[in-house]
């Protein structure tokens, strides 16, 4: 082996040893933490926000404006029932007292009793008048007929008693009430009570 080859061999061995030393030194050297500025660091992505829950509309307090209400729902059943029901039934007209059956029946008896009274038969007329009162206790004509019948029989006290009942029932009939007042004035005059006779005449004069 020549001299130049020997030198190259020696150089290669020395380089190999040097490389091993460098590798060993790097492996055994302590780990050093490198400082990274905060602004250089990558920010983590924002967390996904939770879905918003729709809150029910708050009811407006007085003075905050009107609150719109939902339109009413109509069902097919409601419409059909309304159409089938039809218009509401009309109320029956009330009959006047003179049109009621009991009054008409009572007045029929009063007419019969008056016929007996016109013939001068108070005893025959009184039971029929009493029957007319039983049929319709609000028939003033029946009470007035009893007053005339008892006067014809000479019982002025009973005549006044029935005349006062007729007076109460004829409060809404000025013509009939005036007739009763004049009848009572004549009865009191026959009884010798001029004060009451004058009083009932004055009452009668105030009525048309």
GROMACS .gro file of C-alpha atoms in nm, residues 17-177:
model
  161
   17UNK     CA    1  -1.538   0.875   1.462
   18UNK     CA    2  -1.625   1.246   1.455
   19UNK     CA    3  -1.974   1.173   1.320
   20UNK     CA    4  -2.037   0.919   1.596
   21UNK     CA    5  -1.929   1.172   1.858
   22UNK     CA    6  -2.167   1.434   1.717
   23UNK     CA    7  -2.461   1.192   1.716
   24UNK     CA    8  -2.382   1.084   2.070
   25UNK     CA    9  -2.360   1.441   2.193
   26UNK     CA   10  -2.691   1.537   2.033
   27UNK     CA   11  -2.870   1.234   2.177
   28UNK     CA   12  -2.738   1.293   2.527
   29UNK     CA   13  -2.797   1.667   2.530
   30UNK     CA   14  -3.104   1.779   2.752
   31UNK     CA   15  -3.426   1.881   2.574
   32UNK     CA   16  -3.473   2.257   2.562
   33UNK     CA   17  -3.827   2.407   2.539
   34UNK     CA   18  -3.860   2.668   2.274
   35UNK     CA   19  -4.066   2.982   2.366
   36UNK     CA   20  -4.348   3.070   2.122
   37UNK     CA   21  -4.515   3.414   2.150
   38UNK     CA   22  -4.895   3.402   2.224
   39UNK     CA   23  -4.987   3.593   1.909
   40UNK     CA   24  -4.811   3.325   1.703
   41UNK     CA   25  -5.020   3.045   1.853
   42UNK     CA   26  -5.323   2.921   1.653
   43UNK     CA   27  -5.654   3.004   1.827
   44UNK     CA   28  -5.886   2.704   1.883
   45UNK     CA   29  -6.202   2.704   1.673
   46UNK     CA   30  -6.515   2.851   1.852
   47UNK     CA   31  -6.744   2.596   2.012
   48UNK     CA   32  -7.069   2.533   1.828
   49UNK     CA   33  -7.348   2.742   1.986
   50UNK     CA   34  -7.654   2.561   2.114
   51UNK     CA   35  -7.972   2.602   1.904
   52UNK     CA   36  -8.191   2.887   2.020
   53UNK     CA   37  -8.522   2.790   2.177
   54UNK     CA   38  -8.812   3.004   2.059
   55UNK     CA   39  -8.976   3.164   2.358
   56UNK     CA   40  -9.354   3.210   2.356
   57UNK     CA   41  -9.471   3.564   2.300
   58UNK     CA   42  -9.527   3.741   2.626
   59UNK     CA   43  -9.871   3.876   2.697
   60UNK     CA   44  -9.873   4.251   2.669
   61UNK     CA   45  -9.947   4.432   2.986
   62UNK     CA   46 -10.201   4.717   2.989
   63UNK     CA   47 -10.068   5.015   2.799
   64UNK     CA   48  -9.826   4.815   2.578
   65UNK     CA   49 -10.060   4.781   2.281
   66UNK     CA   50 -10.318   4.522   2.176
   67UNK     CA   51 -10.244   4.153   2.177
   68UNK     CA   52 -10.358   3.978   1.862
   69UNK     CA   53 -10.564   3.671   1.937
   70UNK     CA   54 -10.581   3.378   1.700
   71UNK     CA   55 -10.894   3.353   1.491
   72UNK     CA   56 -11.157   3.111   1.631
   73UNK     CA   57 -11.167   2.770   1.475
   74UNK     CA   58 -11.490   2.657   1.314
   75UNK     CA   59 -11.573   2.293   1.303
   76UNK     CA   60 -11.791   2.134   1.041
   77UNK     CA   61 -12.010   1.991   1.316
   78UNK     CA   62 -12.085   2.337   1.457
   79UNK     CA   63 -12.194   2.466   1.117
   80UNK     CA   64 -12.416   2.167   1.046
   81UNK     CA   65 -12.585   2.187   1.386
   82UNK     CA   66 -12.652   2.558   1.338
   83UNK     CA   67 -12.803   2.503   0.996
   84UNK     CA   68 -13.021   2.215   1.115
   85UNK     CA   69 -13.141   2.404   1.422
   86UNK     CA   70 -13.292   2.681   1.212
   87UNK     CA   71 -13.415   3.017   1.346
   88UNK     CA   72 -13.510   3.039   1.715
   89UNK     CA   73 -13.879   2.979   1.781
   90UNK     CA   74 -14.087   3.290   1.825
   91UNK     CA   75 -14.229   3.352   2.167
   92UNK     CA   76 -14.599   3.316   2.200
   93UNK     CA   77 -14.786   3.636   2.264
   94UNK     CA   78 -14.934   3.658   2.608
   95UNK     CA   79 -15.309   3.676   2.620
   96UNK     CA   80 -15.474   3.968   2.794
   97UNK     CA   81 -15.680   3.885   3.105
   98UNK     CA   82 -16.002   3.938   2.903
   99UNK     CA   83 -15.890   3.669   2.654
  100UNK     CA   84 -15.804   3.399   2.904
  101UNK     CA   85 -16.041   3.099   2.919
  102UNK     CA   86 -16.119   3.129   3.290
  103UNK     CA   87 -16.218   3.493   3.250
  104UNK     CA   88 -16.445   3.415   2.957
  105UNK     CA   89 -16.610   3.132   3.149
  106UNK     CA   90 -16.652   3.355   3.453
  107UNK     CA   91 -16.810   3.633   3.246
  108UNK     CA   92 -17.055   3.383   3.096
  109UNK     CA   93 -17.176   3.310   3.451
  110UNK     CA   94 -17.188   3.683   3.531
  111UNK     CA   95 -17.421   3.741   3.235
  112UNK     CA   96 -17.654   3.469   3.360
  113UNK     CA   97 -17.658   3.615   3.711
  114UNK     CA   98 -17.723   3.968   3.580
  115UNK     CA   99 -18.028   3.835   3.392
  116UNK     CA  100 -18.169   3.701   3.721
  117UNK     CA  101 -18.084   4.026   3.896
  118UNK     CA  102 -18.265   4.228   3.630
  119UNK     CA  103 -18.574   4.019   3.701
  120UNK     CA  104 -18.553   4.111   4.071
  121UNK     CA  105 -18.428   3.768   4.177
  122UNK     CA  106 -18.118   3.834   4.391
  123UNK     CA  107 -18.139   3.492   4.560
  124UNK     CA  108 -18.105   3.322   4.221
  125UNK     CA  109 -17.829   3.560   4.109
  126UNK     CA  110 -17.603   3.536   4.418
  127UNK     CA  111 -17.503   3.163   4.379
  128UNK     CA  112 -17.419   3.221   4.011
  129UNK     CA  113 -17.207   3.528   4.096
  130UNK     CA  114 -17.026   3.323   4.363
  131UNK     CA  115 -16.958   3.050   4.106
  132UNK     CA  116 -16.815   3.313   3.870
  133UNK     CA  117 -16.578   3.426   4.146
  134UNK     CA  118 -16.459   3.068   4.197
  135UNK     CA  119 -16.383   3.035   3.826
  136UNK     CA  120 -16.187   3.365   3.816
  137UNK     CA  121 -16.109   3.532   4.146
  138UNK     CA  122 -15.980   3.841   3.958
  139UNK     CA  123 -16.313   3.913   3.789
  140UNK     CA  124 -16.424   4.248   3.928
  141UNK     CA  125 -16.761   4.223   3.747
  142UNK     CA  126 -16.850   3.917   3.957
  143UNK     CA  127 -16.776   4.101   4.285
  144UNK     CA  128 -16.968   4.407   4.170
  145UNK     CA  129 -17.264   4.182   4.082
  146UNK     CA  130 -17.256   4.039   4.435
  147UNK     CA  131 -17.253   4.392   4.579
  148UNK     CA  132 -17.564   4.487   4.378
  149UNK     CA  133 -17.742   4.161   4.468
  150UNK     CA  134 -17.684   4.204   4.844
  151UNK     CA  135 -17.794   4.569   4.825
  152UNK     CA  136 -18.114   4.455   4.658
  153UNK     CA  137 -18.164   4.209   4.943
  154UNK     CA  138 -18.120   4.494   5.193
  155UNK     CA  139 -17.777   4.395   5.329
  156UNK     CA  140 -17.577   4.718   5.279
  157UNK     CA  141 -17.278   4.596   5.487
  158UNK     CA  142 -17.220   4.300   5.257
  159UNK     CA  143 -17.280   4.525   4.958
  160UNK     CA  144 -16.998   4.757   5.075
  161UNK     CA  145 -16.770   4.455   5.143
  162UNK     CA  146 -16.798   4.321   4.787
  163UNK     CA  147 -16.784   4.673   4.638
  164UNK     CA  148 -16.445   4.730   4.803
  165UNK     CA  149 -16.311   4.408   4.650
  166UNK     CA  150 -16.431   4.525   4.310
  167UNK     CA  151 -16.264   4.863   4.378
  168UNK     CA  152 -15.928   4.689   4.418
  169UNK     CA  153 -15.966   4.488   4.098
  170UNK     CA  154 -16.070   4.790   3.889
  171UNK     CA  155 -15.765   5.004   3.973
  172UNK     CA  156 -15.649   4.989   3.608
  173UNK     CA  157 -15.995   5.063   3.464
  174UNK     CA  158 -16.096   5.425   3.542
  175UNK     CA  159 -16.446   5.383   3.395
  176UNK     CA  160 -16.532   5.080   3.607
  177UNK     CA  161 -16.363   5.231   3.913
   0.00000   0.00000   0.00000
